[in-house]
Coordinates of C-alpha atoms in Angstrom, one line a residue:
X18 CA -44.8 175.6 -151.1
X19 CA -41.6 177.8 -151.4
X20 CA -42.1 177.8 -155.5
X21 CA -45.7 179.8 -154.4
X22 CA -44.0 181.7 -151.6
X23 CA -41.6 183.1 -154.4
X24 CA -44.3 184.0 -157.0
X25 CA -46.3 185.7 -154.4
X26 CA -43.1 187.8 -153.8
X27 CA -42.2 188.1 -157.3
X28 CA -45.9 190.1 -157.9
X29 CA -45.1 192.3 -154.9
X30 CA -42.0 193.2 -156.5
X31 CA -43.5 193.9 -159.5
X32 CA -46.0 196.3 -158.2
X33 CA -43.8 197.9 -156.1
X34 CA -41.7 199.2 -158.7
X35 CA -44.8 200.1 -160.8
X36 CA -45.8 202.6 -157.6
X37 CA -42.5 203.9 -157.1
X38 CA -41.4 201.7 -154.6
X39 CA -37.6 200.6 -154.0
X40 CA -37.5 197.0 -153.4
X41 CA -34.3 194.6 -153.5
X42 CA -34.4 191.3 -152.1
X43 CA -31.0 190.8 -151.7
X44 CA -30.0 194.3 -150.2
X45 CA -31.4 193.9 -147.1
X46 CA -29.4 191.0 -146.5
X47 CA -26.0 193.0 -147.4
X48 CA -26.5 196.9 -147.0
X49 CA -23.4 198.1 -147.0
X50 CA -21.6 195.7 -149.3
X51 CA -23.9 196.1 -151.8
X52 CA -24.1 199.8 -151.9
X53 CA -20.1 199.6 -151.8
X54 CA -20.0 197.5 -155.0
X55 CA -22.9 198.3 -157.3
X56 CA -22.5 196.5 -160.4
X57 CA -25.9 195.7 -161.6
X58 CA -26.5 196.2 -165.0
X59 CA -28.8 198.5 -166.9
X60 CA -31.1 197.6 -169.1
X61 CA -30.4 196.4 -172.4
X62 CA -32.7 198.9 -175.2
X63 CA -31.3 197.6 -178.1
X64 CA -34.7 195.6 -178.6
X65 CA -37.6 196.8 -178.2
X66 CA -40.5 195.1 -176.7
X67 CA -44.1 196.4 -177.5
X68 CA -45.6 196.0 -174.4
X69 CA -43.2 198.6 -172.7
X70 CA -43.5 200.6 -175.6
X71 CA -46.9 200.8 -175.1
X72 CA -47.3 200.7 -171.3
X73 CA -45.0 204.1 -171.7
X74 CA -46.4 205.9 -174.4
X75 CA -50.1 205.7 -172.6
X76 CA -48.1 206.6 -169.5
X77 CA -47.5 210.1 -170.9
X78 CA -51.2 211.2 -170.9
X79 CA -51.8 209.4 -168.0
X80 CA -49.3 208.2 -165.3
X81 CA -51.9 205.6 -163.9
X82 CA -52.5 203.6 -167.1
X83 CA -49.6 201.9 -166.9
X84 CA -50.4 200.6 -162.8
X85 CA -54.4 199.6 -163.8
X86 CA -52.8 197.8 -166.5
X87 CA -50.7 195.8 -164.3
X88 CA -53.9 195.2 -162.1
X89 CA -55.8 194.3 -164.9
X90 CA -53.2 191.6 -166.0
X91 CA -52.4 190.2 -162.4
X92 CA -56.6 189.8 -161.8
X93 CA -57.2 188.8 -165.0
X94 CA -54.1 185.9 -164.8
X95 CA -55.4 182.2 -164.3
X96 CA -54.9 178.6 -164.6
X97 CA -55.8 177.9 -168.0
X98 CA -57.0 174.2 -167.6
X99 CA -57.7 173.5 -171.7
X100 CA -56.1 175.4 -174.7
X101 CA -57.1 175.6 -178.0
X102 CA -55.6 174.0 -181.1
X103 CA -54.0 176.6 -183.2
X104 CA -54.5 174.0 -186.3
X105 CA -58.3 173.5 -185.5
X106 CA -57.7 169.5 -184.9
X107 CA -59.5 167.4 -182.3
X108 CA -57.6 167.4 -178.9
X109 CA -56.0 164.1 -178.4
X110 CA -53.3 162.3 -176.6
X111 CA -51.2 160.5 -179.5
X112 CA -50.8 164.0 -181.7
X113 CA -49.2 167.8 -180.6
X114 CA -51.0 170.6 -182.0
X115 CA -49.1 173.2 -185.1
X116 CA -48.2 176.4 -182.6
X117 CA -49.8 179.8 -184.2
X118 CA -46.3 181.5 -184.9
X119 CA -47.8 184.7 -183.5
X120 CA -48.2 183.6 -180.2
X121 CA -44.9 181.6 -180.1
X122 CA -43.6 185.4 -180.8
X123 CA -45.5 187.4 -178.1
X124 CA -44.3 184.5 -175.7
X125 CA -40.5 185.2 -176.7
X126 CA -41.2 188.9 -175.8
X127 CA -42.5 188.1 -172.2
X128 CA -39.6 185.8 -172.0
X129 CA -37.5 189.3 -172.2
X130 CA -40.3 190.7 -169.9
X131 CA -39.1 187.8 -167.6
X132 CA -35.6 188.6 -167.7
X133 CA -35.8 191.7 -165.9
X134 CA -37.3 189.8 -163.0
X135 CA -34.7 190.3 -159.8
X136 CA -32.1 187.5 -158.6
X137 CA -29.8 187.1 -155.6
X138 CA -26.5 189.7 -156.8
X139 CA -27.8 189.9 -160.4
X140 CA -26.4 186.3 -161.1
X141 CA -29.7 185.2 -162.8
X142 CA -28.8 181.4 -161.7
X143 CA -31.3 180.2 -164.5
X144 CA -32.4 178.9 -168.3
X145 CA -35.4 178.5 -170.0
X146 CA -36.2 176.8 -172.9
X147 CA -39.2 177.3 -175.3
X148 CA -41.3 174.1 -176.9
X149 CA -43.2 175.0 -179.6
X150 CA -42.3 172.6 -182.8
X151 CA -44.3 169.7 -182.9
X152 CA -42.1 166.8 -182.6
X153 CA -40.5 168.3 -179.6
X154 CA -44.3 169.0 -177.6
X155 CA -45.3 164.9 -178.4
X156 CA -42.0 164.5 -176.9
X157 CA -42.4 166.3 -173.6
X158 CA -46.0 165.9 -173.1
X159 CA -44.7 162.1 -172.3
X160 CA -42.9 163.5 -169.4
X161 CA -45.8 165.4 -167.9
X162 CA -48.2 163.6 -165.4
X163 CA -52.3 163.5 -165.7
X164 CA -53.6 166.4 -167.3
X165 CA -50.5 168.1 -167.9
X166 CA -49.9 166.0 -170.8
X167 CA -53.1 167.2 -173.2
X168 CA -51.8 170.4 -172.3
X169 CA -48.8 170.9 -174.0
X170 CA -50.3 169.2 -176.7
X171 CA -52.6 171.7 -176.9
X172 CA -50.9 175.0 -175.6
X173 CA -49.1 177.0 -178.8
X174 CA -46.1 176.5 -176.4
X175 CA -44.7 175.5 -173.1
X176 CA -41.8 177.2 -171.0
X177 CA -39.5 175.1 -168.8
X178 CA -37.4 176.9 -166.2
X179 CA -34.4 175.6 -165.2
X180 CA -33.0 176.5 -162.1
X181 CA -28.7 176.1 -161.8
X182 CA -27.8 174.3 -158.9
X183 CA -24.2 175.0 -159.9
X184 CA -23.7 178.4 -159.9
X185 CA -20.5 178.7 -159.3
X186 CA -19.4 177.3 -162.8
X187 CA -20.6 180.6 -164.2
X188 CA -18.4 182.7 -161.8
X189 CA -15.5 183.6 -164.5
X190 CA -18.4 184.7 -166.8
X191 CA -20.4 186.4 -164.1
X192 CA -17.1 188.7 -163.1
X193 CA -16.5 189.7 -166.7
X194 CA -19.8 190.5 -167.1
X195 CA -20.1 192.7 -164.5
X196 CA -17.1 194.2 -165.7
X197 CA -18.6 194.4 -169.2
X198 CA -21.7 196.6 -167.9
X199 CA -19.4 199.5 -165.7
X200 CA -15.3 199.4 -167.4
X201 CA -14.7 201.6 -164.6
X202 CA -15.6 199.9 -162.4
X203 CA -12.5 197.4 -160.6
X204 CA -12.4 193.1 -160.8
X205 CA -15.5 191.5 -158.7
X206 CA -14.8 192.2 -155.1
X207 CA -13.9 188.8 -153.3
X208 CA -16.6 189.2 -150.8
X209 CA -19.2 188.8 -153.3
X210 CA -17.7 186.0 -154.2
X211 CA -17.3 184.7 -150.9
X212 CA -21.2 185.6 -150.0
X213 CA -22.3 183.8 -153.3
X214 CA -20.2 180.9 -152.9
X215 CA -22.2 180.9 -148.9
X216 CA -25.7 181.5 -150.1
X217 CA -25.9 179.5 -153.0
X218 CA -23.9 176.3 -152.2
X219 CA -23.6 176.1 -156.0
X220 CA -20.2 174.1 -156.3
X221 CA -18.9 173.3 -159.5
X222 CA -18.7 169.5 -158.6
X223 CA -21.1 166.5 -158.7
X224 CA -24.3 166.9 -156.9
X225 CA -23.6 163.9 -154.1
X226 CA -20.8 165.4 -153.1
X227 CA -22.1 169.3 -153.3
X228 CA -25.1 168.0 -151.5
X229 CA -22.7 166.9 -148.6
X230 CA -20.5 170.1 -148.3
X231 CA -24.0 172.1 -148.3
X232 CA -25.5 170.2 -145.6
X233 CA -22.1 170.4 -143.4
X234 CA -22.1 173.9 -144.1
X235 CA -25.2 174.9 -143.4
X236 CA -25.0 172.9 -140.1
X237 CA -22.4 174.6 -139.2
X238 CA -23.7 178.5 -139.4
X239 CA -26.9 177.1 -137.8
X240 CA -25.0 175.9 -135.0
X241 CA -22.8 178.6 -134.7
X242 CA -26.2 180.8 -135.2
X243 CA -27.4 178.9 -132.3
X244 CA -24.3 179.4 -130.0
X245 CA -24.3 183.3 -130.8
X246 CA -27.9 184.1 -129.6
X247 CA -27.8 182.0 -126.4
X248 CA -24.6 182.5 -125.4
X249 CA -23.0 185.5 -126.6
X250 CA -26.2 187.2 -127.7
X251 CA -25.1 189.5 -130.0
X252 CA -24.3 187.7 -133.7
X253 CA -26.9 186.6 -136.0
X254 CA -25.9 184.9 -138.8
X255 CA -28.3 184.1 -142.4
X256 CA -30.0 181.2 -142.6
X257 CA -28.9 179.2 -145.5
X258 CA -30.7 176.9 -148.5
X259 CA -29.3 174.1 -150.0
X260 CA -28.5 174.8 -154.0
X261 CA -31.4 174.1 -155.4
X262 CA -33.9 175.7 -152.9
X263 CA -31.8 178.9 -153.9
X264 CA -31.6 178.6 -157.3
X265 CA -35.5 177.9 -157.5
X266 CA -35.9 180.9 -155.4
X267 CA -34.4 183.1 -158.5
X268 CA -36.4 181.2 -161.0
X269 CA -39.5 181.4 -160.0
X270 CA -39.4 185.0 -160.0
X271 CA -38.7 185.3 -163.7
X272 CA -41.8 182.6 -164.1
X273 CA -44.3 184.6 -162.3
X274 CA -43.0 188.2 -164.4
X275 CA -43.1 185.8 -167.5
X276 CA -47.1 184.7 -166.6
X277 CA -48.2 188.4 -166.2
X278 CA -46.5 189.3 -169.4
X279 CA -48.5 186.5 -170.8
X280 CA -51.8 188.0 -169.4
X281 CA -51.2 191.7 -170.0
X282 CA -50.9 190.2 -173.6
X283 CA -54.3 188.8 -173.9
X284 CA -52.3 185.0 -173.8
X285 CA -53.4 182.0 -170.6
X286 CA -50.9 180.4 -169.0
X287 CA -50.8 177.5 -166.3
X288 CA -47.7 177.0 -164.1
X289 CA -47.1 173.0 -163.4
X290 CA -44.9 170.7 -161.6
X291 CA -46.7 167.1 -162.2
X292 CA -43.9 166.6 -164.5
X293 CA -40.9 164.1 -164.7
X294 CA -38.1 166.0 -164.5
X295 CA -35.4 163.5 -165.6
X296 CA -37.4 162.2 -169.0
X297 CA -37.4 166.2 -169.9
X298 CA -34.0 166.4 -169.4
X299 CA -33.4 163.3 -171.4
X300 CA -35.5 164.8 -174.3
X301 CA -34.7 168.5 -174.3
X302 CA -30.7 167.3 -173.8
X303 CA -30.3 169.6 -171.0
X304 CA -27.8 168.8 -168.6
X305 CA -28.7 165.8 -166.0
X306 CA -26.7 167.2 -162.6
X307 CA -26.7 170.5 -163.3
X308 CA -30.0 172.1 -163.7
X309 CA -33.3 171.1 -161.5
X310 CA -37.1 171.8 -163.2
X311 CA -38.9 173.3 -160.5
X312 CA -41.7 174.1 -163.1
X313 CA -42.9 174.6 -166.5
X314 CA -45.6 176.8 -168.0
X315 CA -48.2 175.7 -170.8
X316 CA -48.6 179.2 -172.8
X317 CA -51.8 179.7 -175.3
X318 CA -55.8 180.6 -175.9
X319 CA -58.1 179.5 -173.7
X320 CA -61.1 177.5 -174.8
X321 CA -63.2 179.1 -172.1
X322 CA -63.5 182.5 -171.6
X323 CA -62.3 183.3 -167.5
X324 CA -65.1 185.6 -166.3
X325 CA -63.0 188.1 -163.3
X326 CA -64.1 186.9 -159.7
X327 CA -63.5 189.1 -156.6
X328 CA -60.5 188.0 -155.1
X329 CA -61.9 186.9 -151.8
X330 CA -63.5 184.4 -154.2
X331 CA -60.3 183.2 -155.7
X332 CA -58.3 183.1 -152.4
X333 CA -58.2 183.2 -148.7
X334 CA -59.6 186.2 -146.8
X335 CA -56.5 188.9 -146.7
X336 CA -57.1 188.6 -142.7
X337 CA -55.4 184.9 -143.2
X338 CA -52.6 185.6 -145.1
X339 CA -51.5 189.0 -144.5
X340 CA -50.2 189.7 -140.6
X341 CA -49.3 193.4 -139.5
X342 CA -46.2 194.1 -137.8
X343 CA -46.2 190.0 -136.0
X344 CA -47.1 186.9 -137.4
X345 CA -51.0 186.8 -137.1
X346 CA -51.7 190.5 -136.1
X347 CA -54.4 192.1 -138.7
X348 CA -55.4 195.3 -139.3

């Protein structure tokens, strides 16, 4: 449920932006502090990635092109339930498929697409790696639960996203590259430390013992929360996550940018958690207490073609899902 919250969020961002919108996810937690030390890095351009290239070049003529492609890609994005074989070979349980080279490349450029997707003070608290050789689908397909299985067979590739539920190992590497981005700009101010330290619970320690700390901690503010509003009635305090609830928060951002890459690009994609996430870390050698697998995405061609349906076909009536101004007030 909070892995669908996020993507839902993760496309309002995304279109946000794309209309001119300012939208920060973090900022509105810490306004001040964050305007006080910027360090966010620009973007990289020393590679180029063909569908910004394109998306800006049409953009010049026609400053709406680039939006109805984004609304073409976002309606035209769905759950690709069977791929086809890039080798032309019967789909079957014991063999993976060859990957079509082409679309393992387009899937590496919406992996940079994906990388631009926002996280909690730029700290990107995430990996991802890319399964496309043959040995290594038959290998995780073993790991994957029902239908998943044929499906990574099948797809050209599959993405897993790990999300780091130990952030705070990456805390010398995060502060020099901050400093990397602005030289001007003076060491990592200790408050952000001290916020990311709070918000993430990512300590650099084993996860029984983080898992403890976190809980206390977060205990703790939500009592002290508690004693504020109905005694004192003046001092709110954030409402925490354990480590991994945050770090999947981040992660599934960059999944959901990564999907409407895939789309915009004429590739399917299916997002799936009916996996076991300890076999794929066994297999993929990724490490066991660090990293959590909230999901991984199956990226191909579809054997059937995905006629558009309204969306009040695909999904709720907006009147359910979208409240104005107070939980369950519409429009």
């Amino acid at each position: 449920r909070i892995s669908r919250l996020k993507i839902s969020s993760a496309i309002f961002l995304v279109k946000s932006t794309l209309y001119g919108l300012s939208s920060t996810p973090v900022a509105a937690l810490l306004p001040l502090q964050r305007r006080k030390h910027n360090f966010r890095p620009q973007v990289s351009r020393h590679k180029k990635i063909p569908f910004l290239e394109a998306t800006q070049e049409e953009n010049q003529d026609d400053c709406r092109v680039g939006i109805k492609s984004f609304e073409e890609a976002v309606v035209g994005r769905f759950a690709c339930k069977s791929f086809q074989r890039a080798d032309g070979s019967e789909s079957n349980i014991d063999s993976a498929s060859l990957s079509d080279s082409n679309v393992v490349e387009t899937a590496r450029q919406c992996l940079e697409l994906g990388r631009l997707a926002p996280s909690a003070f730029n700290t990107q608290p995430y990996r991802i790696v890319l399964v496309h050789s043959k040995e290594q689908k038959l290998a995780l397909s073993k790991y994957c639960l029902g239908p998943n299985q044929q499906r990574v067979l099948d797809s050209d590739c599959t993405a897993v996203f790990l999300a780091d539920r130990q952030i705070l190992k990456t805390t010398r590497r995060f502060a020099q590259f901050a400093q990397k981005v602005d030289p001007k700009q003076r060491p990592l101010p200790k408050i952000v430390l001290l916020y990311l330290t709070i918000f993430s619970s990512g300590f650099p320690i084993p996860r029984f013992l983080s898992s403890i700390i976190s809980f206390l901690i977060r205990t703790g503010v939500g009592f002290t929360d508690w004693f504020t509003r109905k005694v004192l009635r003046r001092c709110y305090l954030p409402s925490l996550s354990s480590a991994e609830t945050w770090s999947t928060k981040q992660v599934t951002m960059v999944a959901m940018t990564y999907m409407l890459g895939c789309s915009a690009s004429g590739l399917a994609t299916i997002p799936m958690e009916g996996i076991n996430a300890s076999g794929i870390r066994k297999v993929l050698q990724i490490p066991q207490d660090r990293f959590a697998i909230p999901l991984i995405v199956s990226t191909g061609k579809s054997i059937h073609k995905q006629l558009p349906q309204s969306i009040d076909v695909r999904r709720y009536s907006r009147g359910d899902v979208v409240f104005d101004n107070a939980f369950g007030e519409t429009a």
